[in-house]
Tab-separated table of C-alpha atoms (C1' of nucleotides) in Angstrom:
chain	number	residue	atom	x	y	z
D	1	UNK	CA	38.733	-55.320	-33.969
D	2	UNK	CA	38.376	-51.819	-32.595
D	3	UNK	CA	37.830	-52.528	-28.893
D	4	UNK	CA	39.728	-51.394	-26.086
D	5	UNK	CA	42.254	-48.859	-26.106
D	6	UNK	CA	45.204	-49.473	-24.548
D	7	UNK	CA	48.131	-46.797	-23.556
D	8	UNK	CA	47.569	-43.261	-21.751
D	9	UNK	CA	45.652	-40.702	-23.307
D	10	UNK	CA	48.693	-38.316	-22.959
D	11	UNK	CA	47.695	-35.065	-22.317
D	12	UNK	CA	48.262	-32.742	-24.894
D	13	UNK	CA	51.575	-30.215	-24.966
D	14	UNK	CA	49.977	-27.305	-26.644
D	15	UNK	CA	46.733	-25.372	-26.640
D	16	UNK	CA	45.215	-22.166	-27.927
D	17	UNK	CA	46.099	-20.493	-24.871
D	18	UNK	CA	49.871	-21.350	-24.007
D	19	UNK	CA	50.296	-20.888	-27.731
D	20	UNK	CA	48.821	-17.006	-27.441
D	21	UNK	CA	51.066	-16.843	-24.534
D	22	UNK	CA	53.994	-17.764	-26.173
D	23	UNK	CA	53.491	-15.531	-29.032
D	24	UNK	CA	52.845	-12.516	-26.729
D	25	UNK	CA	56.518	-13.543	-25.226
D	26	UNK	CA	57.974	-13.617	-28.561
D	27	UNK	CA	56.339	-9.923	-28.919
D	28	UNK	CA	57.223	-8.408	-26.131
D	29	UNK	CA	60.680	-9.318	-26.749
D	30	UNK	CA	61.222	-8.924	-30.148
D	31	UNK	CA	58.552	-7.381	-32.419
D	32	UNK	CA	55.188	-8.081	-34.593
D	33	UNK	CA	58.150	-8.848	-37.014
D	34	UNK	CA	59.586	-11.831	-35.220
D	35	UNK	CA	56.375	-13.380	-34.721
D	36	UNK	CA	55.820	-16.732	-37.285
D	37	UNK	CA	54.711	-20.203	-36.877
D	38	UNK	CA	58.664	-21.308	-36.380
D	39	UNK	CA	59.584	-18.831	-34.015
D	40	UNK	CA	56.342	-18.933	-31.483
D	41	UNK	CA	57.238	-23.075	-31.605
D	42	UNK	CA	61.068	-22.239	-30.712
D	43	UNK	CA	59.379	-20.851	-27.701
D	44	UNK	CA	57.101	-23.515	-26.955
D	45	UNK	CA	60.230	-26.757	-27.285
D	46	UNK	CA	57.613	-27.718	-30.041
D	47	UNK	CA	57.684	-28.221	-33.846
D	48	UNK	CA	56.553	-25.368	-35.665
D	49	UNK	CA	54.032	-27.854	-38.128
D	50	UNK	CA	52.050	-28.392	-34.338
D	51	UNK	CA	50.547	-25.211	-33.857
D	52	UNK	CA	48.110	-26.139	-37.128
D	53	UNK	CA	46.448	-28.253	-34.534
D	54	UNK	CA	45.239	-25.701	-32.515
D	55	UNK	CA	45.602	-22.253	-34.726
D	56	UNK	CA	44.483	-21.933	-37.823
D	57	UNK	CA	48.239	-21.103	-39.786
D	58	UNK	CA	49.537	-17.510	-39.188
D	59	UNK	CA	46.791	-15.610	-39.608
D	60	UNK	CA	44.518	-17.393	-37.137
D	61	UNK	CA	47.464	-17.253	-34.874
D	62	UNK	CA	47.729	-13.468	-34.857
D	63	UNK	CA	43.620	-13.539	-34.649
D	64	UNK	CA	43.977	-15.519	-31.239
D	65	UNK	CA	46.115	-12.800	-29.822
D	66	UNK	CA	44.065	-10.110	-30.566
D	67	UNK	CA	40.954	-11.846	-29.610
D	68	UNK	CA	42.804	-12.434	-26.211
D	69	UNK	CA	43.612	-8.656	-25.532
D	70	UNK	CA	40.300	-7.746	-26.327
D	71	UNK	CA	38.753	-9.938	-23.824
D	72	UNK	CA	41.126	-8.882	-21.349
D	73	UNK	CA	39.987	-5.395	-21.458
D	74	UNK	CA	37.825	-3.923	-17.969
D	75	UNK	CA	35.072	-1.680	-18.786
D	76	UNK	CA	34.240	0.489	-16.366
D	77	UNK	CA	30.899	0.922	-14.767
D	78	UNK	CA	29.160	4.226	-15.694
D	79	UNK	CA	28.632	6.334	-13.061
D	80	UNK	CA	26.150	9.083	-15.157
D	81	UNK	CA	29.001	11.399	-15.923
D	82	UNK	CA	29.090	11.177	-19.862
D	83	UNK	CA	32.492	13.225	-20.039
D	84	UNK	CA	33.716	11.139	-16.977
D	85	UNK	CA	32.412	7.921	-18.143
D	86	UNK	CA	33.362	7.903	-21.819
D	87	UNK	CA	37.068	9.087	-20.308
D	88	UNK	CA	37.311	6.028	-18.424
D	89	UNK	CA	36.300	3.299	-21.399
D	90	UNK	CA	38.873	4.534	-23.212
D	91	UNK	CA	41.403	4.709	-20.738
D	92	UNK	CA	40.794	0.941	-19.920
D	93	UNK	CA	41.269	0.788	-23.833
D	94	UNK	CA	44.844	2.645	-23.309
D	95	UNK	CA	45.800	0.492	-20.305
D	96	UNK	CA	44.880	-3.056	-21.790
D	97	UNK	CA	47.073	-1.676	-25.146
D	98	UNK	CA	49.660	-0.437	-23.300
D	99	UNK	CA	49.998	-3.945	-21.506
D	100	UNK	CA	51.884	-5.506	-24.592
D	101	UNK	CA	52.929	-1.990	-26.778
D	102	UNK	CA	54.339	-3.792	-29.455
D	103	UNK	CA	51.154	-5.692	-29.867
D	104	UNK	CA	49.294	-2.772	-29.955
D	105	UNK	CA	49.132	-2.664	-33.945
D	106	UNK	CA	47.186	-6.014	-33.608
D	107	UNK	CA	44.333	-4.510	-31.186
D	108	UNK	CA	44.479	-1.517	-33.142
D	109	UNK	CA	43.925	-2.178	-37.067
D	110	UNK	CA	43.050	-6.114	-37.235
D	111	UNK	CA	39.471	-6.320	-37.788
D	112	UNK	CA	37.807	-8.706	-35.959
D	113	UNK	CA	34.394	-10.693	-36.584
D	114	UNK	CA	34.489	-11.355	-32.989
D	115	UNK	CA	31.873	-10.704	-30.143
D	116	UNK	CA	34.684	-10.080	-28.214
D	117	UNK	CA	35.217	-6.455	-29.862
D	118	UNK	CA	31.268	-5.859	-29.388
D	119	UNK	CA	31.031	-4.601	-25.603
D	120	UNK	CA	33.552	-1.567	-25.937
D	121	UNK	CA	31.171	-0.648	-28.297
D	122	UNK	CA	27.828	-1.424	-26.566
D	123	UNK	CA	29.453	0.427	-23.575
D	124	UNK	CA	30.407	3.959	-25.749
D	125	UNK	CA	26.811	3.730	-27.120
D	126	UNK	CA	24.719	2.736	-23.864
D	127	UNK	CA	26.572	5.899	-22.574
D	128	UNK	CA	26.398	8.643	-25.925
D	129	UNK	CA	22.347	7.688	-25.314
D	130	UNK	CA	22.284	7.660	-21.620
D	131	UNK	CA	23.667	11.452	-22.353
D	132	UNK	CA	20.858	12.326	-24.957
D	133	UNK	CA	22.493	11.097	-28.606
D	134	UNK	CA	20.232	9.644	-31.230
D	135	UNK	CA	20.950	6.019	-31.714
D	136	UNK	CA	21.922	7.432	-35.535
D	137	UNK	CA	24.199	10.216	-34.082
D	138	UNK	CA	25.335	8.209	-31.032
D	139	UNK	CA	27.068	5.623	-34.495
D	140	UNK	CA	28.727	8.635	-36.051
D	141	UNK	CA	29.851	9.880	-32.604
D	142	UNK	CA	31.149	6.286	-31.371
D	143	UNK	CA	32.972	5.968	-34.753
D	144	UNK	CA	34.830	9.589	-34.128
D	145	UNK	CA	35.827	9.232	-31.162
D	146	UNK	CA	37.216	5.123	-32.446
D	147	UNK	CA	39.243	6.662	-34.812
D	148	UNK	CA	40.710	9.355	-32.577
D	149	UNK	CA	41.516	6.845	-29.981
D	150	UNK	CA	43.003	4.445	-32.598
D	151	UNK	CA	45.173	7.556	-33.805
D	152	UNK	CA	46.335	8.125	-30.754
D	153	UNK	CA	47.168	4.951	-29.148
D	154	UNK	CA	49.033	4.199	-32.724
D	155	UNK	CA	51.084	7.268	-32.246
D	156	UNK	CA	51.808	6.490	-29.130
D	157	UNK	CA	53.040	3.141	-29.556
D	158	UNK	CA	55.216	4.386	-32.990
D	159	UNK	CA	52.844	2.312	-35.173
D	160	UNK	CA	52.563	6.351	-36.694
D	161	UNK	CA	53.929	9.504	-37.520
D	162	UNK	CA	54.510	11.756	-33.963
D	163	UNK	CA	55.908	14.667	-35.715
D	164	UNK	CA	58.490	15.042	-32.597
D	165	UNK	CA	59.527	11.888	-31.481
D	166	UNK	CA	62.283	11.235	-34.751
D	167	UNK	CA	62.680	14.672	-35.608
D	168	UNK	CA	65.638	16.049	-34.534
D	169	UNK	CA	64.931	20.280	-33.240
D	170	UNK	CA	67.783	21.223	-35.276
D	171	UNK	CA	66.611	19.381	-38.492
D	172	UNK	CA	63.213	21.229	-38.053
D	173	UNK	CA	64.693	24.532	-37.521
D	174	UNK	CA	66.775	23.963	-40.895
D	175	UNK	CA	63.576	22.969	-42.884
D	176	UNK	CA	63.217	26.971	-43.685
D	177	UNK	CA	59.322	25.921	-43.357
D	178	UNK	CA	58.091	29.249	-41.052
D	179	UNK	CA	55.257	27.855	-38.697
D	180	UNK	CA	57.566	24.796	-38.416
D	181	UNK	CA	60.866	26.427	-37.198
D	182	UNK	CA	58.386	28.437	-35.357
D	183	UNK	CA	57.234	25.704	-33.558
D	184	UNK	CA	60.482	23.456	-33.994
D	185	UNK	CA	61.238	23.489	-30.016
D	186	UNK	CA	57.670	21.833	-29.197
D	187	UNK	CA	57.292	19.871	-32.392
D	188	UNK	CA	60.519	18.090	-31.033
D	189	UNK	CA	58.876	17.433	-27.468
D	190	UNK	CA	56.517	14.508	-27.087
D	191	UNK	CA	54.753	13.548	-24.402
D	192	UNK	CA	52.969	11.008	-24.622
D	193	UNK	CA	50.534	10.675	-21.475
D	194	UNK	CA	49.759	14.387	-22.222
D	195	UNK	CA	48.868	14.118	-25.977
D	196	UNK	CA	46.665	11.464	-25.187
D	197	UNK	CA	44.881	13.491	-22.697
D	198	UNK	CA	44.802	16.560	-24.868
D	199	UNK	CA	43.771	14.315	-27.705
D	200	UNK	CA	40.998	12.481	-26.219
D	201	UNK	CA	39.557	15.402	-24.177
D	202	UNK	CA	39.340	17.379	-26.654
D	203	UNK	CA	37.327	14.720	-28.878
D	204	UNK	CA	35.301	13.786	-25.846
D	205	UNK	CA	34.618	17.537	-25.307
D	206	UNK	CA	33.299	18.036	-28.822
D	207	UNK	CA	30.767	15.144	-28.732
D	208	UNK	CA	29.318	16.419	-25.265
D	209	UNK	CA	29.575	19.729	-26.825
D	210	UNK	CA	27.343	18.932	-29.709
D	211	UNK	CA	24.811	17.012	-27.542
D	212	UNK	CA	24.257	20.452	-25.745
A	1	UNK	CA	96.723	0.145	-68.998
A	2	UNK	CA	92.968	2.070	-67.444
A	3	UNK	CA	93.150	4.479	-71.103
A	4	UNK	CA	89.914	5.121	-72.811
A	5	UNK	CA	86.840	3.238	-71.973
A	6	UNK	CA	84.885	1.072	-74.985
A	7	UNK	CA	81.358	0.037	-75.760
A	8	UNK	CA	78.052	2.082	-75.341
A	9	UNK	CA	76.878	3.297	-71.776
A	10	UNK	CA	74.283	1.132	-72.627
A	11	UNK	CA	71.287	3.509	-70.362
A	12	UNK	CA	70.051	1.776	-67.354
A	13	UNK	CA	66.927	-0.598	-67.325
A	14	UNK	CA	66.209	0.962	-64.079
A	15	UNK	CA	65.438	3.800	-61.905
A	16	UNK	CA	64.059	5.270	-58.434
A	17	UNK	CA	61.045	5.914	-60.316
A	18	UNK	CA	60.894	3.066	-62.548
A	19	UNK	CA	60.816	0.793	-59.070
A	20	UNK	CA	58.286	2.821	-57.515
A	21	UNK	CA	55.887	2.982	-60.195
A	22	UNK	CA	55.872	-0.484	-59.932
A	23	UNK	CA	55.793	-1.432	-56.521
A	24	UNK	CA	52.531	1.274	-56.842
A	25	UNK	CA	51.348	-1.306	-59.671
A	26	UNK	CA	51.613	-4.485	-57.577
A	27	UNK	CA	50.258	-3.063	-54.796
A	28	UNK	CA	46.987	-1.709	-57.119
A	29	UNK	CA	46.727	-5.067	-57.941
A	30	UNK	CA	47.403	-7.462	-55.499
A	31	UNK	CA	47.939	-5.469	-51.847
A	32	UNK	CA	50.399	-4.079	-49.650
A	33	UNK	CA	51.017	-8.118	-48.689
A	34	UNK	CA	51.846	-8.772	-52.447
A	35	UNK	CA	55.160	-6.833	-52.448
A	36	UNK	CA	57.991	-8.295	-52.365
A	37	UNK	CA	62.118	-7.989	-54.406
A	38	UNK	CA	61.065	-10.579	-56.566
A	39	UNK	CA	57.224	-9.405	-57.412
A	40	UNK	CA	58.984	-6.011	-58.120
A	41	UNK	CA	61.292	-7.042	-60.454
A	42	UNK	CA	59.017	-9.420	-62.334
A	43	UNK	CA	56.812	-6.415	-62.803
A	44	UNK	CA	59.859	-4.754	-64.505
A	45	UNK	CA	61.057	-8.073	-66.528
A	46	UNK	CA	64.234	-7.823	-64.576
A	47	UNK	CA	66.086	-9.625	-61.521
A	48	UNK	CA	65.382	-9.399	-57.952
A	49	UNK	CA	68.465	-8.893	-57.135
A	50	UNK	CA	68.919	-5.700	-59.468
A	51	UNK	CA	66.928	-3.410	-57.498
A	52	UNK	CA	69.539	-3.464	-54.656
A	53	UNK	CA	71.242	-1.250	-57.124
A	54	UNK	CA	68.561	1.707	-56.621
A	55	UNK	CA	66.780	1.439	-53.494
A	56	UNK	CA	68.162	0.110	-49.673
A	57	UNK	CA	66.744	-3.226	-49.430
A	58	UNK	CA	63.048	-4.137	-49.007
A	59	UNK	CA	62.266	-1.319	-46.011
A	60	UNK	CA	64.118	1.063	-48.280
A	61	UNK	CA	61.779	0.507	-51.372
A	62	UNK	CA	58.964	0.861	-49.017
A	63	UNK	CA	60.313	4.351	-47.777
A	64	UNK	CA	60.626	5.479	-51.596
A	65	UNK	CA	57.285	4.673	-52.311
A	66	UNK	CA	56.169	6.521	-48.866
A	67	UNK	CA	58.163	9.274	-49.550
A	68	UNK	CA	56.644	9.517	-53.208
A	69	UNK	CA	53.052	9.640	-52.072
A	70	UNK	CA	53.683	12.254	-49.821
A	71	UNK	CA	55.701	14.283	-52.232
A	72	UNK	CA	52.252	14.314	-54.205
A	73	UNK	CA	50.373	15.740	-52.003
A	74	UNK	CA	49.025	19.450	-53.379
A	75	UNK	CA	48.524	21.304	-50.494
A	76	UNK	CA	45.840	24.187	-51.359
A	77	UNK	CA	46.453	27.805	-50.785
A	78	UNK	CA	44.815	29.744	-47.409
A	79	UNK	CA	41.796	31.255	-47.722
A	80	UNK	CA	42.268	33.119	-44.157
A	81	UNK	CA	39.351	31.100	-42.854
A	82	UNK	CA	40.421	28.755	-40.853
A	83	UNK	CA	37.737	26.168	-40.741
A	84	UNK	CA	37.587	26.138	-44.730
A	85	UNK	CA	41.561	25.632	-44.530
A	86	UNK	CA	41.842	22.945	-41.941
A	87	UNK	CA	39.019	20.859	-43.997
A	88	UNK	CA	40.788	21.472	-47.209
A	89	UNK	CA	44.535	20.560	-46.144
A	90	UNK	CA	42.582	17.398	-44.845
A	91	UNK	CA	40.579	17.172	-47.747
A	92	UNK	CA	44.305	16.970	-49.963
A	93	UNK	CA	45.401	14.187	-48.002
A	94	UNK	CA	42.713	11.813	-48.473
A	95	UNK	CA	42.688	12.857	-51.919
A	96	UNK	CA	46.179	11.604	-52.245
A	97	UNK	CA	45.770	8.515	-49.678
A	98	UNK	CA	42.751	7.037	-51.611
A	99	UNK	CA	44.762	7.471	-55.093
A	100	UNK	CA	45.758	4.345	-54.186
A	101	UNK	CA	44.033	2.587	-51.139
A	102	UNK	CA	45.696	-0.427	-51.198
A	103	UNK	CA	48.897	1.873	-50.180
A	104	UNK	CA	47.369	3.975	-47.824
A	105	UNK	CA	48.428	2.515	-44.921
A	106	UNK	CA	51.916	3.221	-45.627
A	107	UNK	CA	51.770	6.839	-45.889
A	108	UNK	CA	49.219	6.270	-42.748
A	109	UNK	CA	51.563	4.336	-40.562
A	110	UNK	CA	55.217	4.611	-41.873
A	111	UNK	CA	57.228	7.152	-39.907
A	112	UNK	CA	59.379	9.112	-42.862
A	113	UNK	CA	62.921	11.538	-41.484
A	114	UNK	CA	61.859	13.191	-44.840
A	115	UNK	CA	61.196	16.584	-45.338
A	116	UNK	CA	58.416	15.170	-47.645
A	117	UNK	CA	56.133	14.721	-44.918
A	118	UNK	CA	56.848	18.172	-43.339
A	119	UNK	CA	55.245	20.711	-45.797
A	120	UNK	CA	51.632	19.422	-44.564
A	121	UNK	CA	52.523	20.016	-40.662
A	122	UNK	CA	53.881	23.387	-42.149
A	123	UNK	CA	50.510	24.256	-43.089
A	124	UNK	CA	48.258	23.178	-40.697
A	125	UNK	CA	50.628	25.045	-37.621
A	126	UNK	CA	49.906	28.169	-40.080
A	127	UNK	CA	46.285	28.250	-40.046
A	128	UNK	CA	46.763	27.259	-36.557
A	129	UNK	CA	48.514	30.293	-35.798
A	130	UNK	CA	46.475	32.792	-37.970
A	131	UNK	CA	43.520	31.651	-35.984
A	132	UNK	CA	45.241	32.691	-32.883
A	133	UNK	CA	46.479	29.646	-30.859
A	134	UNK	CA	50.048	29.471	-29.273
A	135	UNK	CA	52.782	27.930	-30.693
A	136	UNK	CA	52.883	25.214	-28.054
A	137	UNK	CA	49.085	25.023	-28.329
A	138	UNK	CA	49.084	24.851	-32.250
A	139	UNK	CA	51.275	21.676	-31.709
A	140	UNK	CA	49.025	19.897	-29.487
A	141	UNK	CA	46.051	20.624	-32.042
A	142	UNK	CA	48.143	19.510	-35.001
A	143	UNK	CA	48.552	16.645	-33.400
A	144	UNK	CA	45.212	15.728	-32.437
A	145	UNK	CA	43.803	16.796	-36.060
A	146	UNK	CA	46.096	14.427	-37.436
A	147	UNK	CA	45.440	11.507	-35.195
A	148	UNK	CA	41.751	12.047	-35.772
A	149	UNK	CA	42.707	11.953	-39.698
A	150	UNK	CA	44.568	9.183	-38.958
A	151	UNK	CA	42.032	7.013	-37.706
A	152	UNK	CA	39.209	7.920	-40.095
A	153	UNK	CA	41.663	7.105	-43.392
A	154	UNK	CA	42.682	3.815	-42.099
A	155	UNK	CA	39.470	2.596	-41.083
A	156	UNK	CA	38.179	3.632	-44.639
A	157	UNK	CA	41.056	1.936	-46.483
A	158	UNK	CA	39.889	-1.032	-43.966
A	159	UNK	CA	43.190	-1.285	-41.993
A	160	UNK	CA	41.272	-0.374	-38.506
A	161	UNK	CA	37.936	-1.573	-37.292
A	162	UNK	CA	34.843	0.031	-38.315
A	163	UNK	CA	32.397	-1.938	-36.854
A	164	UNK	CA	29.763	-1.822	-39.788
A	165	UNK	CA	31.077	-2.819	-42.714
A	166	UNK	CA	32.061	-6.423	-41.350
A	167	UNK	CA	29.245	-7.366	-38.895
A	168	UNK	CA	26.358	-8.300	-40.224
A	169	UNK	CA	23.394	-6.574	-39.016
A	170	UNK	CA	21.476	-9.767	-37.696
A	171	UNK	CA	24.911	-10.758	-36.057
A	172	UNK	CA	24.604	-7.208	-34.143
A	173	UNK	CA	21.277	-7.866	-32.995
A	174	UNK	CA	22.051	-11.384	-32.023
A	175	UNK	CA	24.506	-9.916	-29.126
A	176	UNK	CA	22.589	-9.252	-26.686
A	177	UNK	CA	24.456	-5.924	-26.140
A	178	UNK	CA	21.154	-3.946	-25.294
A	179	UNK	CA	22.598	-0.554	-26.665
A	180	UNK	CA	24.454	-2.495	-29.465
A	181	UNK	CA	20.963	-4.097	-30.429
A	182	UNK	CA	19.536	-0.249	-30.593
A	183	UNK	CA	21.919	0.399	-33.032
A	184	UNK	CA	22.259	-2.461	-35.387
A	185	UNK	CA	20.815	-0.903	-38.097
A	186	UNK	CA	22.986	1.989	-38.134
A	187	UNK	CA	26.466	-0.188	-37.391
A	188	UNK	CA	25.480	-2.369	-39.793
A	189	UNK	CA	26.014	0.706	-42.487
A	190	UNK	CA	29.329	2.882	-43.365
A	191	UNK	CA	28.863	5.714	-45.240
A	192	UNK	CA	32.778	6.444	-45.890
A	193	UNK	CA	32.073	9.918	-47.248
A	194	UNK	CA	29.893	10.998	-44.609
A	195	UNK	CA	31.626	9.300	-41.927
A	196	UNK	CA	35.143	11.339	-42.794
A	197	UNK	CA	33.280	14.149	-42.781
A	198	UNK	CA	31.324	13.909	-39.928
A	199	UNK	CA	34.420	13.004	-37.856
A	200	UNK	CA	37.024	15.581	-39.393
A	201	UNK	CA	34.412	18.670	-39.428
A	202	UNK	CA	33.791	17.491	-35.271
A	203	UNK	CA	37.209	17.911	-34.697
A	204	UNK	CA	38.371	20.568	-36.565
A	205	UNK	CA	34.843	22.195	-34.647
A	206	UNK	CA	36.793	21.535	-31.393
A	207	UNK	CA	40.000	22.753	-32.143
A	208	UNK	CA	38.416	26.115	-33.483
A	209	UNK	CA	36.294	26.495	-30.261
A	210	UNK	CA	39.043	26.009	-27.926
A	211	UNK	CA	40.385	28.549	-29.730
A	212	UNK	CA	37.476	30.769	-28.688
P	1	DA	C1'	43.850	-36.653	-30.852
P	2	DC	C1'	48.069	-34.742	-31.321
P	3	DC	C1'	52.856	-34.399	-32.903
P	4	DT	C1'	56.523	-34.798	-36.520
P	5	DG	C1'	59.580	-36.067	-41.076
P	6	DA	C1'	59.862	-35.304	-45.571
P	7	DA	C1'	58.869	-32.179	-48.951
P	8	DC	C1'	57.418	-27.938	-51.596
P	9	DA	C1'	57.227	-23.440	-53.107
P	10	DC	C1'	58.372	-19.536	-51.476
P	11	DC	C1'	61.183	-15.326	-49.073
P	12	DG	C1'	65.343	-11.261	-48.545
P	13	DT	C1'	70.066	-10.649	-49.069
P	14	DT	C1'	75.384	-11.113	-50.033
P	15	DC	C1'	79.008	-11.412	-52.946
P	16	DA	C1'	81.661	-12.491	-56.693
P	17	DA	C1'	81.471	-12.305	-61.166
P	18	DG	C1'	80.212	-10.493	-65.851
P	19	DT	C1'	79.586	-6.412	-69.323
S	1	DA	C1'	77.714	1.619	-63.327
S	2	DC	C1'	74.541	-1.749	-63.488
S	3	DC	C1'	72.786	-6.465	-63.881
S	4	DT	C1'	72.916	-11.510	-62.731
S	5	DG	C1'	74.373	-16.700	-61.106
S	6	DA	C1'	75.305	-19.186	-57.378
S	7	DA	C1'	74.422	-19.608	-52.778
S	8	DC	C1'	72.528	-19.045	-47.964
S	9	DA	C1'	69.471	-18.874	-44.332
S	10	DC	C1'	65.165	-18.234	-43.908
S	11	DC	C1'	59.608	-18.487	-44.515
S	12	DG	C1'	54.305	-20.886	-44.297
S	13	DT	C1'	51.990	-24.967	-45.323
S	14	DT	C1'	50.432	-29.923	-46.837
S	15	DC	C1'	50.237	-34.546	-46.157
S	16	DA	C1'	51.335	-38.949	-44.872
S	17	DA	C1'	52.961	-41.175	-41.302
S	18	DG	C1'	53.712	-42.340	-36.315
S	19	DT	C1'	51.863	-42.960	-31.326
DNA sequence: ACCTGAACACCGTTCAAGT
DNA sequence: ACCTGAACACCGTTCAAGT
């Protein structure tokens, strides 16, 4: 008969969250590359074949992750200042991908059918209208300034070509390419809380600019 | 006795080019996920092992094919107006990046110490220049241009978000987002055409205005 | 409900051979 | 010089068991 149950429920080792935990550990220390279903266990005392009861295989793992940054970003309340208010969303977007830099990647190019990615992009339209955009316009406006954000932040974290950061001033100067050796001594500089700012303003700039 | 050598060279059933032209065929085929030693060889009728012979391990064939998109890039000749020349040396390169999508995100992403990927930085610093800027200040601008570029290529080879072309447009309105509802219709489309050209011809605008 | 043992079909890479 | 056989240390994943 199936009556009473005897012996204690046991509560469970894993679960969605200590296993997103443990694979942002495994990140931080060693890569996107050194991230897998045996590894991520390693660092939970656990068999690798348990994580299928909470994640669903590798994939669904690295969803979980990003779906966790992305909730953990903080959107800033407008204040009315489009130039000042559009700065801020996407500096919380910086911070929160600057929290776990090698995990950036994830945030930055997974594509997620998540609600979670939906209010970073409520708040850039509420405030593109707020500042006079067309809902049609505020789209194509939201969308430019996504991709120079993503550009930036993927730069930034070496997840893309800097132009700078691996090339070597000399090597540059030998390339016998004129503007380059021209520019070889600031090519091989890179700063990378200043190009963001450069970068961002500037996009942010043109926007407002077009909205008149 | 190490005298004269016997049998025929025999010529080799491999080459650079042989290796990349099919890693280029998997990847057409089956995605950047697809390639592997062993899919690369079978595509060849030959052993995994063989292409160690040619190319430096898997993150060396990667390089090679990298290094052969961006060899194949035909830059176009200045016009002396610098909007025209900025759009077209951008134009060139998603030419060449949507030759074959499925690849894109190397050239996109991949950080070459190849000369390869210098000519096109080359270029833009000399319109840059023409039009007036500073070295230091052409630098900056190359780097935002490219960043904007960047962003706009990978989210139209799909390896960023675009918000559109996944969410469904009854999901959108389903959010709750109040500006996100606004704008479901016009999230809920991508245009890839018009949205590359709407963000590249804003921030080439920018650079140009800065520059007074 | 949750964890694991056994098992499967994969990987990239080395190194000593073969021609 | 170039290709391969044998071998190694890895992968992700399924499924039937155990508690």
């Amino acid at each position: 008969m199936t009556g009473t149950r005897r012996g204690r429920p046991r509560t469970p080792l894993l679960s969605r969250e200590s296993i997103v935990a443990a694979t942002l550990q495994v990140i931080d220390a060693e890569g996107t590359a050194a991230v897998g279903m045996r590894s991520v266990a390693r660092a939970l005392g656990v068999d690798a074949k348990s994580l299928y009861n909470h994640v669903d295989g590798k994939d669904g793992l690295l969803d979980a992750v990003t779906e966790h940054l992305l909730g953990g970003l903080d959107l800033p309340s407008p204040t009315g200042d489009a130039r000042h208010d559009l700065r801020a969303i996407a500096d919380s977007f910086r911070d929160q991908a600057l929290k776990h830099p090698q995990a950036a990647p994830l945030v930055l190019t997974r594509q997620l059918a998540s609600l979670r990615a939906l209010a970073p992009v409520d708040a850039v339209l509420a405030v593109l209208r707020d500042a006079g955009a067309g809902t049609e316009e505020a789209v194509h406006m939201l969308r430019m300034l996504l991709a120079t954000l993503i550009g930036t932040l993927l730069r930034e974290v070496s997840a893309a070509p800097a132009f700078g950061s691996n090339d070597r001033e000399d090597t540059l100067a030998a390339s016998g390419l004129p503007a380059l050796v021209d520019a070889a001594e600031h090519l091989a500089r890179f700063d990378r809380e200043a190009e963001y700012e450069y970068a961002v303003d500037l996009a942010i700039g043109a926007v407002l600019h077009r909205l008149g």
